[in-house]
Coordinates of C-alpha atoms and ligand atoms in Angstrom, one line a residue:
M491 CA 130.5 153.2 105.6
N492 CA 129.0 155.1 108.4
R493 CA 125.8 153.2 108.9
F494 CA 125.7 149.9 110.9
D495 CA 123.0 147.7 112.3
I496 CA 124.8 147.6 115.6
V497 CA 127.5 149.7 117.2
I498 CA 129.2 148.1 120.2
V499 CA 130.9 150.6 122.6
G500 CA 134.0 149.0 124.1
G501 CA 136.6 146.6 122.6
G502 CA 137.5 144.7 125.8
I503 CA 136.5 141.0 126.2
A504 CA 132.8 141.9 126.4
G505 CA 132.7 143.9 123.2
A506 CA 135.0 141.6 121.3
S507 CA 133.1 138.4 122.3
L508 CA 129.7 140.0 121.6
G509 CA 131.0 141.4 118.2
A510 CA 132.3 137.9 117.2
E511 CA 128.9 136.4 117.9
L512 CA 126.9 139.1 116.1
A513 CA 129.1 139.8 113.0
A514 CA 127.7 137.0 110.9
R515 CA 124.2 138.2 111.4
A516 CA 124.4 142.0 111.1
S517 CA 126.7 144.8 110.2
V518 CA 128.6 145.5 113.4
L519 CA 131.1 148.3 114.4
I520 CA 133.1 148.2 117.6
L521 CA 134.2 151.6 118.9
E522 CA 137.2 151.6 121.3
K523 CA 138.4 154.9 122.7
E524 CA 141.9 153.6 123.4
A525 CA 144.6 152.9 120.8
A526 CA 144.6 149.2 122.0
A527 CA 141.6 147.1 122.8
G528 CA 142.0 145.3 126.1
Y529 CA 143.9 148.2 127.7
H530 CA 141.6 148.4 130.7
A531 CA 140.0 145.6 132.8
T532 CA 140.6 142.9 130.2
G533 CA 144.3 143.4 130.1
R534 CA 144.7 143.4 133.9
S535 CA 143.0 140.2 135.0
V536 CA 144.5 137.4 137.0
A537 CA 143.4 135.0 134.3
F538 CA 141.6 132.1 135.9
W539 CA 138.3 130.2 135.3
E540 CA 136.7 129.2 138.6
E541 CA 133.1 128.2 138.9
T542 CA 132.6 129.3 142.5
Y543 CA 134.1 132.8 141.8
G544 CA 131.5 135.6 141.6
G545 CA 128.7 133.8 143.5
P546 CA 125.8 131.5 142.7
Q547 CA 124.2 133.8 140.1
V548 CA 127.4 133.8 138.1
Q549 CA 128.3 130.1 138.4
P550 CA 125.8 129.0 135.6
L551 CA 127.5 131.4 133.2
T552 CA 131.0 130.2 134.1
T553 CA 130.0 126.5 134.0
A554 CA 128.4 126.9 130.6
S555 CA 131.5 128.7 129.3
G556 CA 133.9 125.9 130.4
P557 CA 133.5 123.5 127.5
M558 CA 133.6 126.3 125.0
L559 CA 136.9 127.6 126.5
L560 CA 138.3 124.1 126.8
S561 CA 137.7 122.8 123.3
P562 CA 140.5 123.3 120.8
D563 CA 139.9 126.6 119.0
P564 CA 140.7 127.2 115.3
D565 CA 141.4 130.9 116.0
F566 CA 144.1 129.8 118.6
S567 CA 146.0 127.3 116.4
G568 CA 143.7 124.5 117.4
R569 CA 144.7 124.8 121.1
S570 CA 142.5 125.3 124.2
F571 CA 142.4 128.6 126.1
L572 CA 142.5 126.7 129.5
S573 CA 145.2 124.9 131.3
P574 CA 145.1 123.0 134.6
R575 CA 145.4 125.0 137.9
R576 CA 143.0 123.9 140.7
T577 CA 142.0 126.2 143.7
L578 CA 142.6 125.4 147.3
H579 CA 140.1 127.4 149.4
V580 CA 141.7 127.9 152.8
G581 CA 140.4 129.1 156.1
R582 CA 141.1 129.5 159.8
A583 CA 138.7 128.5 162.7
Q584 CA 136.7 131.8 162.3
D585 CA 136.0 130.9 158.6
A586 CA 133.9 127.8 159.4
A587 CA 130.6 129.5 158.3
A588 CA 132.2 130.6 155.0
R589 CA 133.4 127.1 154.4
G590 CA 129.8 125.8 155.1
R591 CA 128.3 128.3 152.6
L592 CA 130.9 127.3 150.0
L593 CA 130.0 123.6 150.3
T594 CA 126.2 124.1 150.4
D595 CA 125.9 126.9 147.7
Y596 CA 127.5 124.7 145.1
A597 CA 126.4 121.2 146.2
G598 CA 125.6 119.2 143.1
K599 CA 126.9 121.9 140.8
V600 CA 130.6 122.1 141.3
V601 CA 133.0 119.4 142.5
L602 CA 134.4 120.5 145.9
E603 CA 136.5 118.2 148.1
P604 CA 137.2 118.9 151.8
V605 CA 140.9 118.4 152.4
D606 CA 143.6 119.1 155.0
P607 CA 145.1 122.2 153.3
R608 CA 148.6 121.7 154.6
T609 CA 148.9 118.4 152.7
V610 CA 148.2 120.4 149.4
V611 CA 150.2 123.6 150.0
P612 CA 153.5 123.0 151.9
G613 CA 154.4 126.1 153.9
L614 CA 150.9 127.1 154.9
R615 CA 150.9 128.3 158.5
P616 CA 149.4 126.0 161.1
D617 CA 146.3 128.1 161.9
W618 CA 145.0 127.5 158.3
T619 CA 143.2 124.3 159.2
L620 CA 140.2 124.4 156.8
G621 CA 140.6 123.4 153.2
V622 CA 138.3 122.8 150.3
L623 CA 139.8 121.8 146.9
E624 CA 138.1 122.9 143.7
P625 CA 139.9 120.6 141.2
A626 CA 138.4 121.9 137.9
V627 CA 139.8 125.4 138.2
K628 CA 141.9 126.4 135.2
D629 CA 144.2 129.2 134.1
I630 CA 142.9 131.2 131.0
D631 CA 145.2 132.5 128.3
V632 CA 143.4 135.9 128.3
G633 CA 145.4 137.6 125.6
S634 CA 144.9 134.8 123.2
L635 CA 141.2 134.5 124.0
H636 CA 140.6 138.3 123.4
Q637 CA 142.6 138.2 120.1
A638 CA 140.7 135.1 119.0
W639 CA 137.3 136.9 119.6
L640 CA 138.6 139.9 117.6
R641 CA 139.9 137.7 114.7
R642 CA 136.5 135.9 114.5
F643 CA 134.8 139.3 114.6
R644 CA 136.9 140.6 111.6
R645 CA 136.7 137.4 109.6
R646 CA 132.9 137.5 109.9
G647 CA 132.9 141.1 108.4
G648 CA 133.0 143.2 111.6
E649 CA 134.8 146.5 111.7
M650 CA 136.7 148.0 114.6
R651 CA 137.7 151.6 115.1
L652 CA 140.4 152.2 117.7
S653 CA 141.1 155.6 119.2
T654 CA 137.5 156.5 118.6
A655 CA 135.3 157.5 121.5
L656 CA 131.5 157.7 121.6
R657 CA 130.8 161.2 122.9
S658 CA 127.0 161.3 122.7
A659 CA 124.0 159.7 120.9
R660 CA 120.4 160.6 120.2
P661 CA 117.5 158.6 118.8
Q662 CA 117.0 159.2 115.1
G663 CA 114.3 157.5 113.0
D664 CA 114.2 153.8 114.1
G665 CA 117.8 154.0 115.3
W666 CA 120.5 156.3 116.6
R667 CA 122.8 159.1 115.4
L668 CA 126.1 158.8 117.3
E669 CA 128.7 161.6 117.7
T670 CA 132.1 160.2 118.0
S671 CA 135.7 161.6 118.1
G672 CA 135.9 160.3 114.5
G673 CA 132.7 161.9 113.3
P674 CA 129.0 161.0 113.1
I675 CA 127.8 157.4 112.7
D676 CA 124.2 156.0 112.3
C677 CA 123.1 152.7 113.7
G678 CA 120.1 150.7 114.6
V679 CA 121.2 149.4 118.1
I680 CA 123.8 150.6 120.6
A681 CA 125.4 147.8 122.6
N682 CA 127.0 149.1 125.8
A683 CA 130.1 147.1 126.6
A684 CA 132.0 149.9 128.1
G685 CA 133.1 148.2 131.3
A686 CA 133.8 150.9 134.0
W687 CA 132.3 153.5 131.7
A688 CA 129.0 151.7 131.2
D689 CA 126.9 154.2 133.2
D690 CA 128.7 157.2 131.5
V691 CA 127.9 155.7 128.1
A692 CA 124.3 155.3 129.1
R693 CA 124.1 159.0 130.2
A694 CA 125.8 160.1 127.0
C695 CA 122.9 158.3 125.1
G696 CA 120.2 159.9 127.2
V697 CA 119.6 156.5 129.1
A698 CA 119.2 156.4 132.9
P699 CA 122.3 154.7 134.5
L700 CA 121.9 151.4 136.4
G701 CA 124.4 152.2 139.2
I702 CA 127.2 150.1 137.7
A703 CA 130.1 150.8 140.1
P704 CA 133.8 150.4 139.2
L705 CA 135.8 149.0 142.1
R706 CA 139.6 149.0 142.1
R707 CA 141.5 145.8 142.5
T708 CA 145.3 145.7 143.1
V709 CA 147.6 142.9 142.0
L710 CA 151.3 142.2 142.8
Q711 CA 153.8 139.9 141.3
L712 CA 156.1 138.7 144.0
R713 CA 159.4 136.9 143.8
V714 CA 159.3 134.0 146.3
P715 CA 162.2 131.6 145.7
A716 CA 160.9 129.2 148.4
L717 CA 157.7 128.6 146.4
P718 CA 157.6 124.8 146.4
S719 CA 156.2 124.3 142.9
A720 CA 154.8 126.3 140.0
D721 CA 152.0 123.7 139.8
L722 CA 150.5 124.5 143.2
P723 CA 146.8 125.5 143.2
L724 CA 145.5 129.0 143.4
V725 CA 145.1 129.7 147.1
M726 CA 141.9 131.6 148.0
D727 CA 141.1 132.8 151.4
M728 CA 137.5 131.7 152.4
G729 CA 137.3 135.0 154.4
G730 CA 137.8 137.0 151.2
R731 CA 141.0 138.8 152.3
F732 CA 143.4 137.6 149.6
Y733 CA 144.2 135.1 146.9
F734 CA 147.4 134.2 145.2
K735 CA 148.5 131.8 142.4
P736 CA 151.9 130.7 141.1
E737 CA 153.1 132.4 138.0
G738 CA 156.0 130.3 136.9
E739 CA 159.0 129.2 139.0
G740 CA 159.5 131.3 142.2
R741 CA 156.8 133.8 141.4
V742 CA 153.2 134.4 142.5
W743 CA 150.4 136.9 141.6
L744 CA 148.8 138.1 144.8
T745 CA 145.8 140.4 145.5
P746 CA 144.4 141.6 148.9
H747 CA 141.0 141.3 147.3
D748 CA 140.5 145.1 147.6
E749 CA 137.4 146.7 146.3
A750 CA 137.9 150.5 146.5
P751 CA 135.2 152.6 144.8
S752 CA 136.8 154.5 141.9
P753 CA 135.6 156.8 139.1
P754 CA 136.2 155.1 135.7
C755 CA 139.9 155.8 134.9
D756 CA 143.3 154.2 134.1
A757 CA 143.5 152.5 137.5
A758 CA 146.8 152.6 139.4
P759 CA 147.8 150.3 142.3
D760 CA 147.2 151.6 145.8
E761 CA 150.2 151.5 148.1
M762 CA 148.1 150.7 151.1
A763 CA 146.6 147.7 149.3
V764 CA 150.1 146.6 148.3
A765 CA 151.3 146.6 151.9
Q766 CA 148.1 144.9 153.0
A767 CA 148.6 142.2 150.4
I768 CA 152.1 141.3 151.5
M769 CA 151.1 141.3 155.2
R770 CA 148.2 138.9 154.5
F771 CA 150.4 136.7 152.3
Q772 CA 153.0 136.4 155.1
E773 CA 150.2 135.5 157.6
A774 CA 149.2 132.6 155.3
V775 CA 152.5 131.0 154.2
D776 CA 156.1 130.9 155.5
W777 CA 157.7 131.7 152.1
P778 CA 159.9 134.8 152.3
V779 CA 159.1 137.6 149.8
E780 CA 162.3 138.6 148.0
A781 CA 160.9 141.4 145.8
V782 CA 157.7 143.0 144.4
E783 CA 158.5 142.7 140.7
R784 CA 155.4 144.3 139.3
K785 CA 152.1 145.8 140.5
W786 CA 149.1 146.9 138.7
A787 CA 145.4 147.6 139.2
G788 CA 142.2 147.3 137.3
L789 CA 138.5 148.2 137.7
R790 CA 136.0 145.5 138.2
S791 CA 132.5 146.9 137.6
F792 CA 129.4 145.7 139.4
A793 CA 125.7 146.3 139.2
P794 CA 124.0 146.8 142.6
D795 CA 123.3 143.1 143.0
R796 CA 126.7 142.0 141.6
A797 CA 125.1 140.0 138.8
P798 CA 125.9 141.0 135.2
V799 CA 123.4 143.0 133.1
Y800 CA 122.5 141.6 129.6
G801 CA 119.5 142.8 127.7
F802 CA 117.7 145.8 126.1
D803 CA 117.0 148.8 128.3
P804 CA 113.3 148.5 129.3
V805 CA 112.7 152.3 128.8
M806 CA 115.0 153.3 125.9
P807 CA 114.4 151.3 122.7
G808 CA 117.5 150.2 120.8
F809 CA 119.9 150.4 123.8
F810 CA 121.4 147.1 124.8
W811 CA 123.3 146.6 128.1
F812 CA 126.3 144.2 128.2
A813 CA 127.9 145.4 131.4
G814 CA 128.6 144.7 135.1
Q815 CA 131.0 141.7 134.4
G816 CA 132.7 142.3 137.7
G817 CA 135.6 139.9 138.4
F818 CA 134.3 137.2 136.1
G819 CA 134.0 138.8 132.6
I820 CA 136.7 136.6 131.0
Q821 CA 135.6 133.3 132.4
T822 CA 132.0 133.9 131.4
S823 CA 132.6 135.5 128.0
P824 CA 131.6 132.6 125.8
A825 CA 128.2 131.9 127.4
A826 CA 127.5 135.6 128.0
A827 CA 128.1 136.5 124.4
L828 CA 125.8 133.7 123.2
L829 CA 123.1 134.8 125.6
A830 CA 123.4 138.4 124.5
R831 CA 123.3 137.4 120.8
A832 CA 120.1 135.5 121.4
L833 CA 118.5 138.4 123.3
L834 CA 119.7 141.1 120.8
M835 CA 118.7 139.2 117.7
G836 CA 115.5 137.8 119.2
E837 CA 116.6 134.2 118.6
A838 CA 116.1 131.0 120.6
M839 CA 118.7 130.2 123.2
P840 CA 121.4 128.1 121.7
Q841 CA 121.8 124.5 123.2
A842 CA 125.1 125.3 124.9
I843 CA 123.4 127.8 127.2
A844 CA 120.0 126.2 127.4
S845 CA 120.4 126.0 131.2
L846 CA 120.7 129.7 131.7
D847 CA 117.9 132.0 133.0
P848 CA 118.1 135.3 131.1
A849 CA 115.7 136.9 133.6
A850 CA 118.5 136.7 136.2
Y851 CA 120.6 139.2 134.2
C852 CA 118.0 141.5 132.6
P853 CA 118.3 145.3 133.2
S854 CA 114.6 145.6 134.0
R855 CA 115.4 144.2 137.5
F856 CA 116.7 147.7 138.3
R857 CA 113.9 149.8 136.7
Ligands
LIG572 C1 142.8 142.7 138.9 C2 141.7 142.0 138.1 C3 141.7 140.6 138.1 C4 140.7 139.9 137.4 N1 140.7 138.5 137.2 C5 139.8 137.9 136.5 C6 139.9 136.5 136.3 O1 140.8 135.8 136.8 N2 138.9 135.9 135.5 C7 137.9 136.6 135.0 O2 137.0 136.0 134.3 N3 137.8 138.0 135.1 C8 138.7 138.6 135.9 N4 138.6 140.0 136.0 C9 137.5 140.7 135.5 C10 137.6 140.9 134.0 O3 138.9 141.4 133.7 C11 136.5 141.9 133.6 O4 135.2 141.4 134.0 C12 136.5 142.1 132.1 O5 137.7 142.4 131.6 C13 135.5 143.2 131.7 O6 135.6 143.3 130.3 P1 134.9 144.5 129.6 O7 135.2 144.4 128.2 O8 133.6 144.7 130.1 O9 135.7 145.8 130.2 P2 137.1 146.5 129.6 O10 138.1 145.5 129.3 O11 137.4 147.6 130.6 O12 136.6 147.1 128.3 C14 135.7 148.2 128.2 C15 136.3 149.1 127.1 O13 135.3 150.1 126.8 C16 136.1 151.3 126.3 N5 135.2 152.5 126.4 C17 134.7 153.0 127.5 N6 134.0 154.1 127.2 C18 134.1 154.3 125.8 C19 133.6 155.2 124.9 N7 132.8 156.3 125.3 N8 133.9 155.1 123.6 C20 134.6 154.0 123.2 N9 135.1 153.1 124.0 C21 134.9 153.2 125.3 C22 137.3 151.3 127.3 O14 138.3 152.0 126.7 C23 137.6 149.8 127.5 O15 138.6 149.4 126.6 C24 139.6 140.7 136.7 C25 139.7 142.1 136.8 C26 140.7 142.7 137.4 C27 140.7 144.2 137.4

């Protein structure tokens, strides 16, 4: 079949979750240009769910997604995608204002407990005197979540074509004619879930871009035999210069929180960012680094106001944006996909996301 109600461009967590939500209501095709879905941002995440991550506009999406990610899932052998982690936000004297913002921005929304950080993370250097514990933070099993979305999508009748790139599209009748690397396809609606390529996909469809900017983030896996326990919390600098989390015994994942502008591409780690990460890690804890075992990078894509973009383009009919998921696309995926389904199908907002304000994420805020 080469005619679908909806074609979703991109098979990462965004396209997979949206596809799973839509496939029972419409005929849906996911186009993915790579041989494996999840090759780009989705496969490169640090895999945590943290309500204060991404800022106050993102928090309602993350909070609403929590119960859906936590409940036992039939597409994951009846298990939950989340497991306990906690975050310790740490700061030095100069971070007092950032600590104040953290506590006021999320007051009454997220449980945050001021603590002496050195009682939570042994080995923290003495100048790290400020601490705020966020106990609800969890690790996410990203690979299993992505696969569960794709399984649900297929079970509900969705079709996915790998190694098939959208090249261009033009309006035709009350829908679209797409030109792809696998030949022409007709559809009613194009949903743009192309991550770092979201603006490129818009241009290819004759739609004005929104200014969605890919920013590179570098991650290192370090061997640190002195790590006191694999159950330590994720440690996040209030000043935004690094975070790290244990990854099994004697290992941590570390990032210098870099945000280098990049064209959409197969991102590679930056050596300067690697060196910066190790320096910042050693400024924070006294655990010797034995080796850099792995390093990788991925692109986090942000709209100009850093909130995600969900909704129909206000100028081009039949073009739906599901982009700008920044550094929070995994942890927000259940709520975001439900919201997008309601907007795309013209349905009432489901109960699980009744607290969300769709206007905060609509593309017309940029037009
Ligand atoms: C280092 C790092 C750490 C992160 N940590 C976390 C975290 O802990 N928690 C969290 O929630 N989020 C995290 N994120 C963010 C999260 O990974 C992203 O928000 C999310 O993966 C974005 O999903 P996506 O589907 O939009 O993008 P992608 O996974 O990049 O998928 C987009 C897909 O579109 C395809 N595509 C593009 N153009 C075309 C075309 N023309 N035709 C067909 N296919 C096309 C691409 O090949 C790609 O597979 C992190 C990101 C990075 C880089």
